[in-house]
JSON list of C-alpha atoms in Angstrom, two decimals:
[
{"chain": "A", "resi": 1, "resn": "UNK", "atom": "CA", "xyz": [-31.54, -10.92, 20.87]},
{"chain": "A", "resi": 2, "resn": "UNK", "atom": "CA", "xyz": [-34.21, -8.57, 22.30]},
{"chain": "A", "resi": 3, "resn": "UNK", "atom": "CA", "xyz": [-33.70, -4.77, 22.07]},
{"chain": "A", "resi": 4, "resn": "UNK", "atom": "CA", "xyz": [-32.65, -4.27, 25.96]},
{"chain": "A", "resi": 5, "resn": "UNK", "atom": "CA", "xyz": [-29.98, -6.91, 25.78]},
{"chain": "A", "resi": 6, "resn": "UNK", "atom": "CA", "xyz": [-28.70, -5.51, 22.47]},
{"chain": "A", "resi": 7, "resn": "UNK", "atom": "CA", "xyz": [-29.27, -1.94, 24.11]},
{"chain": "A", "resi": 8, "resn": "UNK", "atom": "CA", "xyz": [-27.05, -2.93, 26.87]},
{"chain": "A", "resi": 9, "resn": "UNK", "atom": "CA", "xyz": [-24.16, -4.13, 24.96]},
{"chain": "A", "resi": 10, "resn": "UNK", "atom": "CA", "xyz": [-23.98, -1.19, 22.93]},
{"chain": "A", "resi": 11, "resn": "UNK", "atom": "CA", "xyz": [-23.27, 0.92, 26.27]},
{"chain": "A", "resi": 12, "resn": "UNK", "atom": "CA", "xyz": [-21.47, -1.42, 27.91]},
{"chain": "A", "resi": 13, "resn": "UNK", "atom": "CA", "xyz": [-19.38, -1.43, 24.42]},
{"chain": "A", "resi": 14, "resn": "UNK", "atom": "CA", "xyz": [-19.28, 2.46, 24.14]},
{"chain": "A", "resi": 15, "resn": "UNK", "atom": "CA", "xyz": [-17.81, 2.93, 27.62]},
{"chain": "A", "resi": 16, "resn": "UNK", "atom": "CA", "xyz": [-15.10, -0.02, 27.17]},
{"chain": "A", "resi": 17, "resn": "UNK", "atom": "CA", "xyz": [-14.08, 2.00, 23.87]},
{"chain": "A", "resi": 18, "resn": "UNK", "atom": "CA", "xyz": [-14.52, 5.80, 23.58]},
{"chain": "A", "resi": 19, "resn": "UNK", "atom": "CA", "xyz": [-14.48, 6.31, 27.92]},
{"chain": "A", "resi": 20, "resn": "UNK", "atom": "CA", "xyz": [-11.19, 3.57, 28.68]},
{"chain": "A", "resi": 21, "resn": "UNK", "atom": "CA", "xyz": [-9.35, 3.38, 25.54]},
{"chain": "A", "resi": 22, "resn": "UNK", "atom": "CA", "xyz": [-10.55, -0.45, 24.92]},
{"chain": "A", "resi": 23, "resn": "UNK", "atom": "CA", "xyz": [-11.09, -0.56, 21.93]},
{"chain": "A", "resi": 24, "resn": "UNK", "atom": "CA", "xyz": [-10.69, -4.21, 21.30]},
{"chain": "A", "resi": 25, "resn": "UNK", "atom": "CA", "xyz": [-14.19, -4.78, 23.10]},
{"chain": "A", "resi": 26, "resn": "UNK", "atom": "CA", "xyz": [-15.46, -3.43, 19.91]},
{"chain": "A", "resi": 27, "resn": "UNK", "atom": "CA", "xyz": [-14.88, -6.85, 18.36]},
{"chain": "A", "resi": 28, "resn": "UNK", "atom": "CA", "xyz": [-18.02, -8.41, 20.07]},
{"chain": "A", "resi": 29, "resn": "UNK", "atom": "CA", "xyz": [-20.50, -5.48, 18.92]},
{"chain": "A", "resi": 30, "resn": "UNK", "atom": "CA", "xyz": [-18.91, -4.78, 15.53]},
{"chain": "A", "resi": 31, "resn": "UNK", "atom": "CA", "xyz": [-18.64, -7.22, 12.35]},
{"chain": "A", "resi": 32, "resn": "UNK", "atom": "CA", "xyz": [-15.44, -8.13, 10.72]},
{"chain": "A", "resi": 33, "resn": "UNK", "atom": "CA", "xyz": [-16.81, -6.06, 7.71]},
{"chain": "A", "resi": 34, "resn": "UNK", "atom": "CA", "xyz": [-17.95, -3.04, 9.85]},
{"chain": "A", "resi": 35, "resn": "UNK", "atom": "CA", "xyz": [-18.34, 0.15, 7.80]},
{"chain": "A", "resi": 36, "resn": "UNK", "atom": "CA", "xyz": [-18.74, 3.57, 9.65]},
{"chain": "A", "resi": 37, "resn": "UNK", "atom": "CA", "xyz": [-20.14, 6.57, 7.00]},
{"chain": "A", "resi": 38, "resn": "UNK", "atom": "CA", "xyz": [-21.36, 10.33, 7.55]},
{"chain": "A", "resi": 39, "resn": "UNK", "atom": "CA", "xyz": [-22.27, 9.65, 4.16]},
{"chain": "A", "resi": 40, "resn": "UNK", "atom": "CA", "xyz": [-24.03, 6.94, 1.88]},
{"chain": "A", "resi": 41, "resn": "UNK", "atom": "CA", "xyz": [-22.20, 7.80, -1.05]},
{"chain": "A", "resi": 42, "resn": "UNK", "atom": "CA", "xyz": [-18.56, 7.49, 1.01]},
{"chain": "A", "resi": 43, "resn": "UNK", "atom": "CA", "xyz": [-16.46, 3.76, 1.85]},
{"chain": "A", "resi": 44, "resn": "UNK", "atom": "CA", "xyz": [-16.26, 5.30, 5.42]},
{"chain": "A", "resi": 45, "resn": "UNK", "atom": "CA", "xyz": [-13.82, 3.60, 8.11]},
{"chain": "A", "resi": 46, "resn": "UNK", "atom": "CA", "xyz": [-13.21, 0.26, 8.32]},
{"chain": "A", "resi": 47, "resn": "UNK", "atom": "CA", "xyz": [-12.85, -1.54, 11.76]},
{"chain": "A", "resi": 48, "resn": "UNK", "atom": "CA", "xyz": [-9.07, -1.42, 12.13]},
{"chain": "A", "resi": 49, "resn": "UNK", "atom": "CA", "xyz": [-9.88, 2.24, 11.29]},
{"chain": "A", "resi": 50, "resn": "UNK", "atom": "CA", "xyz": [-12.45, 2.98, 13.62]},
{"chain": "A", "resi": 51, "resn": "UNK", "atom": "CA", "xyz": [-10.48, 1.72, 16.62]},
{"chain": "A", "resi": 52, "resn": "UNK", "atom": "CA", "xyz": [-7.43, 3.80, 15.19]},
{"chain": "A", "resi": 53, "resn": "UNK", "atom": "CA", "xyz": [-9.82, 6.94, 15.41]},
{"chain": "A", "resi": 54, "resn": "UNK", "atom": "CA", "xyz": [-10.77, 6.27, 19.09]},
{"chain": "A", "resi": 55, "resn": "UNK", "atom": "CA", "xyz": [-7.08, 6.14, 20.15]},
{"chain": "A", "resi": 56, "resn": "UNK", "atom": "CA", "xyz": [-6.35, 8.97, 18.14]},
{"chain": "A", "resi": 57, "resn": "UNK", "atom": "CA", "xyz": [-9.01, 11.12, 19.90]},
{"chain": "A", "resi": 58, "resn": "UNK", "atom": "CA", "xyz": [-8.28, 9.69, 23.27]},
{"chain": "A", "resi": 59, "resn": "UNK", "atom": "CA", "xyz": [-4.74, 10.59, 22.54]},
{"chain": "A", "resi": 60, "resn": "UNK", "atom": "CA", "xyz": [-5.34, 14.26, 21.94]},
{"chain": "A", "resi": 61, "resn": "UNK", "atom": "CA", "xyz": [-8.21, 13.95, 24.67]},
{"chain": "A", "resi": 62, "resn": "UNK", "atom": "CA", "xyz": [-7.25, 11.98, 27.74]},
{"chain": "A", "resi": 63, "resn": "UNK", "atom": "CA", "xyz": [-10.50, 12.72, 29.98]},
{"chain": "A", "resi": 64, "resn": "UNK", "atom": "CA", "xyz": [-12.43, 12.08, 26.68]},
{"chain": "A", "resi": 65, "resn": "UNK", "atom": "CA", "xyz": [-16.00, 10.93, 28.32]},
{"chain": "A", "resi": 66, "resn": "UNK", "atom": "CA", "xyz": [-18.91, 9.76, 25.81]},
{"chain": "A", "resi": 67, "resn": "UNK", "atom": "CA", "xyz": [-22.76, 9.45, 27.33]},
{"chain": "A", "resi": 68, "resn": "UNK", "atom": "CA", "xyz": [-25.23, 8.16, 25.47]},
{"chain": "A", "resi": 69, "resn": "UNK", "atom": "CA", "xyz": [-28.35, 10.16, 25.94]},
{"chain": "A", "resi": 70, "resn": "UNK", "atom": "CA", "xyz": [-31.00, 7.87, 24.22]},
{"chain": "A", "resi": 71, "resn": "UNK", "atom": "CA", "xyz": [-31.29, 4.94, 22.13]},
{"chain": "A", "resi": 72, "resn": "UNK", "atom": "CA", "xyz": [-33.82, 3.55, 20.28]},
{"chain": "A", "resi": 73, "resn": "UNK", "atom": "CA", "xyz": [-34.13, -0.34, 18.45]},
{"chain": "A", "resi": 74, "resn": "UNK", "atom": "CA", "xyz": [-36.27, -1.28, 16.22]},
{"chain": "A", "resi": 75, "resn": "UNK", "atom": "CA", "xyz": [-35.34, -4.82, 14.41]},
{"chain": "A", "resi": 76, "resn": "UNK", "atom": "CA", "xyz": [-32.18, -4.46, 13.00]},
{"chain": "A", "resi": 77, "resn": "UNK", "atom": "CA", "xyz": [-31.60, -0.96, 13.63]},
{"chain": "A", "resi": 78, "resn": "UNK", "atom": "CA", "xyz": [-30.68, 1.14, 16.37]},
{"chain": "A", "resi": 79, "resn": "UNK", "atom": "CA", "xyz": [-30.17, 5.05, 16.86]},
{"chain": "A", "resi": 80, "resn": "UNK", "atom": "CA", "xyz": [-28.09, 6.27, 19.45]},
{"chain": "A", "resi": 81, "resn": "UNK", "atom": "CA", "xyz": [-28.09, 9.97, 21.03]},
{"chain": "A", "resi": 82, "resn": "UNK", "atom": "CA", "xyz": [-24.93, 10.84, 22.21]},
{"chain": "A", "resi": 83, "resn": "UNK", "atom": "CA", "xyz": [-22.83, 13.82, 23.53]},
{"chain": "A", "resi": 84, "resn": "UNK", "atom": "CA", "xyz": [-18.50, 13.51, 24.76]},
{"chain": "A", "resi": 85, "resn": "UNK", "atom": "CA", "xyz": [-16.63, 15.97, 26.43]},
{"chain": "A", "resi": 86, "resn": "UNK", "atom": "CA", "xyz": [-13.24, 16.34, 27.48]},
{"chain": "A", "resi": 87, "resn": "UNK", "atom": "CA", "xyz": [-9.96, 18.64, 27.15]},
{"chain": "A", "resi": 88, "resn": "UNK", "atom": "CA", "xyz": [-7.49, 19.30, 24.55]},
{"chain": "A", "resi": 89, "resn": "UNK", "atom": "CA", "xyz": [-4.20, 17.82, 26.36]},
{"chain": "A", "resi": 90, "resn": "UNK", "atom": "CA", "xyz": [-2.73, 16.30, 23.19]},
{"chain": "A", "resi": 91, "resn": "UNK", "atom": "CA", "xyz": [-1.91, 17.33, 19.66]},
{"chain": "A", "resi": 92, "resn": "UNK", "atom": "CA", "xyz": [-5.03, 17.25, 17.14]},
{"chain": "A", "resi": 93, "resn": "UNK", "atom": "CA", "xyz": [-5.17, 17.47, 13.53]},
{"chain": "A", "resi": 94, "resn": "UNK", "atom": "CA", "xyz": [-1.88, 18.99, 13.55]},
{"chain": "A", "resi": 95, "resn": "UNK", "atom": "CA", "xyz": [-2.73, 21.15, 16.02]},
{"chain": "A", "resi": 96, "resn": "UNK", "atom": "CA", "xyz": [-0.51, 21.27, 19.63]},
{"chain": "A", "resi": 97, "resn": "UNK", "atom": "CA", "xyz": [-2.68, 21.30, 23.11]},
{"chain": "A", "resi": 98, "resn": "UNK", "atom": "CA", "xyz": [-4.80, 23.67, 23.93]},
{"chain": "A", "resi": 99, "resn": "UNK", "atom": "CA", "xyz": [-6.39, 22.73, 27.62]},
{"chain": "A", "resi": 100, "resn": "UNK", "atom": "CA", "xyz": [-9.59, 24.08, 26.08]},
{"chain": "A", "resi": 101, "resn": "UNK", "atom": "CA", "xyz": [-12.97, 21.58, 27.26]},
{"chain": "A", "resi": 102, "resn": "UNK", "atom": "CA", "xyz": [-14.35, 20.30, 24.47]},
{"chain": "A", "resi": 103, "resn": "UNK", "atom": "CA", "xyz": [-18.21, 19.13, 23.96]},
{"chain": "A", "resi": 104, "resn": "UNK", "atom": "CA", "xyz": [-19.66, 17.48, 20.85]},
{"chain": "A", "resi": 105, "resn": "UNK", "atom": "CA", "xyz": [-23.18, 15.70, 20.52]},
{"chain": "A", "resi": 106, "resn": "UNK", "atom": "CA", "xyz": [-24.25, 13.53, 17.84]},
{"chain": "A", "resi": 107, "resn": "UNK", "atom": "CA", "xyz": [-26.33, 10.92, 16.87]},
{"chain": "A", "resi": 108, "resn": "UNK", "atom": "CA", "xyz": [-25.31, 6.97, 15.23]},
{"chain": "A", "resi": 109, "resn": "UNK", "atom": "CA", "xyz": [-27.75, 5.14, 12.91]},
{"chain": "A", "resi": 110, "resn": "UNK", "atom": "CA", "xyz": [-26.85, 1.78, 13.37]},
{"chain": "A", "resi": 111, "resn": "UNK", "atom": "CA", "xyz": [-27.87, -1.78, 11.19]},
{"chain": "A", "resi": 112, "resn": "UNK", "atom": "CA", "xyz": [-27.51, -5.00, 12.92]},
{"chain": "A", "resi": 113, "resn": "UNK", "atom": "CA", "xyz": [-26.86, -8.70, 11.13]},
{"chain": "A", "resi": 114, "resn": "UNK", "atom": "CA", "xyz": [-27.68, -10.92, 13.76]},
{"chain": "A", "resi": 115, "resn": "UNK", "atom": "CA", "xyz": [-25.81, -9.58, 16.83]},
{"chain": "A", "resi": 116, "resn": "UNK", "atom": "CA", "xyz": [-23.80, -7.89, 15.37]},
{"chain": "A", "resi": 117, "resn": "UNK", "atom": "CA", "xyz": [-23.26, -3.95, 13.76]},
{"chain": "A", "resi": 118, "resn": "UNK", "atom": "CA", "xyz": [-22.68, -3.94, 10.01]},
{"chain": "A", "resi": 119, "resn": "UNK", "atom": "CA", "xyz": [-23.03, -0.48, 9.46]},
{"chain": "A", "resi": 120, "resn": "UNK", "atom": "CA", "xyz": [-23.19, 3.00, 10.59]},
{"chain": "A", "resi": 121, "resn": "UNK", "atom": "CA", "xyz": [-24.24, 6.41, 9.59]},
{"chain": "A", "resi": 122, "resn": "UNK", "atom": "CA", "xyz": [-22.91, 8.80, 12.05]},
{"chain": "A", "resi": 123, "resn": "UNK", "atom": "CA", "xyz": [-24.18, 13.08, 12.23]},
{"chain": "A", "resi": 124, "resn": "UNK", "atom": "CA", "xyz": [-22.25, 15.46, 14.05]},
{"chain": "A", "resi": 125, "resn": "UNK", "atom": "CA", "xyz": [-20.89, 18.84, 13.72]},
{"chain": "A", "resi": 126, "resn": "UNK", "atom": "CA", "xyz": [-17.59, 18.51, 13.30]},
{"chain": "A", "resi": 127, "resn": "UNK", "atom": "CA", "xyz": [-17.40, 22.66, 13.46]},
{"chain": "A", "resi": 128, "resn": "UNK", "atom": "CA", "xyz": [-17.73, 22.81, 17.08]},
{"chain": "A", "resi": 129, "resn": "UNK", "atom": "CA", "xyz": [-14.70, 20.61, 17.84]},
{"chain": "A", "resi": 130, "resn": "UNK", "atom": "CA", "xyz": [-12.49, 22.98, 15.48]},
{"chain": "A", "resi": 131, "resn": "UNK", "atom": "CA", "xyz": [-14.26, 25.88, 16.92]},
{"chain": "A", "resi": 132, "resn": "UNK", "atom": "CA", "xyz": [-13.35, 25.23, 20.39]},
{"chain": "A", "resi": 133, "resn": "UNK", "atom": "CA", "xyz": [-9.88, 24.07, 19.47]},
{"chain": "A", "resi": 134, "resn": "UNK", "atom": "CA", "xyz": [-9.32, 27.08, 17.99]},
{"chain": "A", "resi": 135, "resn": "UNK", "atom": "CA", "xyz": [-8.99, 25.56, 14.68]},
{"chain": "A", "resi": 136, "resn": "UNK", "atom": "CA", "xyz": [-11.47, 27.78, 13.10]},
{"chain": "A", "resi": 137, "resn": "UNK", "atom": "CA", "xyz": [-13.37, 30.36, 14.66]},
{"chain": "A", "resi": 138, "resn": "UNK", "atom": "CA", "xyz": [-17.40, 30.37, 14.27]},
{"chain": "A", "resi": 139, "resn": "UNK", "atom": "CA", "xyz": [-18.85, 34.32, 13.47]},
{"chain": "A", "resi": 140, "resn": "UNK", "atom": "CA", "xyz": [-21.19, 35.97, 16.10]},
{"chain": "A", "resi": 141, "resn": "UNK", "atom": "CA", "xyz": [-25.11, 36.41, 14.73]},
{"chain": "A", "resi": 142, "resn": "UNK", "atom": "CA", "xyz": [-25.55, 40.17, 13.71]}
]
């Protein structure tokens, strides 16, 4: 599969998921033994999990939008740029609405088996979400 067509199913995949809720449409993209880590040393989520994590943060944000900013592919891997925004209208982590906008960026390290995703290593700073939440609150610079 060249690196455009493989390209395009990964946004065509994103949208279905983290934009509409469709989370089944992760089943073409992702193996049945998917693993999704922030860290090499943790089992991360499986696939059942992963979907369950989408709902989940579509619950608590509705609008929830994801764009993928750039991606690069090189064999079997692929790293994705990314950014979602959207507002608190649902309870989170325990915690009830706020109607605060939200915006998170991040970045995916992804390994392919064939056509399919294996594996990913995903980086974001989880701090700004509970930050604008109002979860925790982030000290001015002095």
């Amino acid at each position: 599969m060249s690196s455009n067509v493989r390209k395009g199913r990964v946004i065509e995949t994103w949208a279905a998921a983290w934009d509409r809720g469709e989370v089944d449409a992760l089943d073409s993209l992702l193996s049945a033994d998917y693993r999704r880590r922030s860290s090499p040393k943790e089992e991360g989520q499986s696939l059942t999990e992963f979907k369950a994590s989408i709902l989940a943060a579509r619950s608590a944000f509705p609008d929830l939008v994801t764009t993928i900013d750039e991606i690069v592919a090189e064999g079997d891997r692929m790293a994705v740029r990314w950014h979602s925004s959207g507002r608190h209208e649902g309870s989170f982590l325990g915690v009830p609405p706020t109607n605060r906008s939200v915006e998170v960026d991040g970045a995916t390290f992804a390994r392919f088996e064939g056509d399919l995703v294996v594996e990913e290593f995903v980086t974001w700073d989880p701090r700004s979400l509970l930050a604008a939440i109002g979860i925790i609150s982030v000290g001015e610079d002095r």
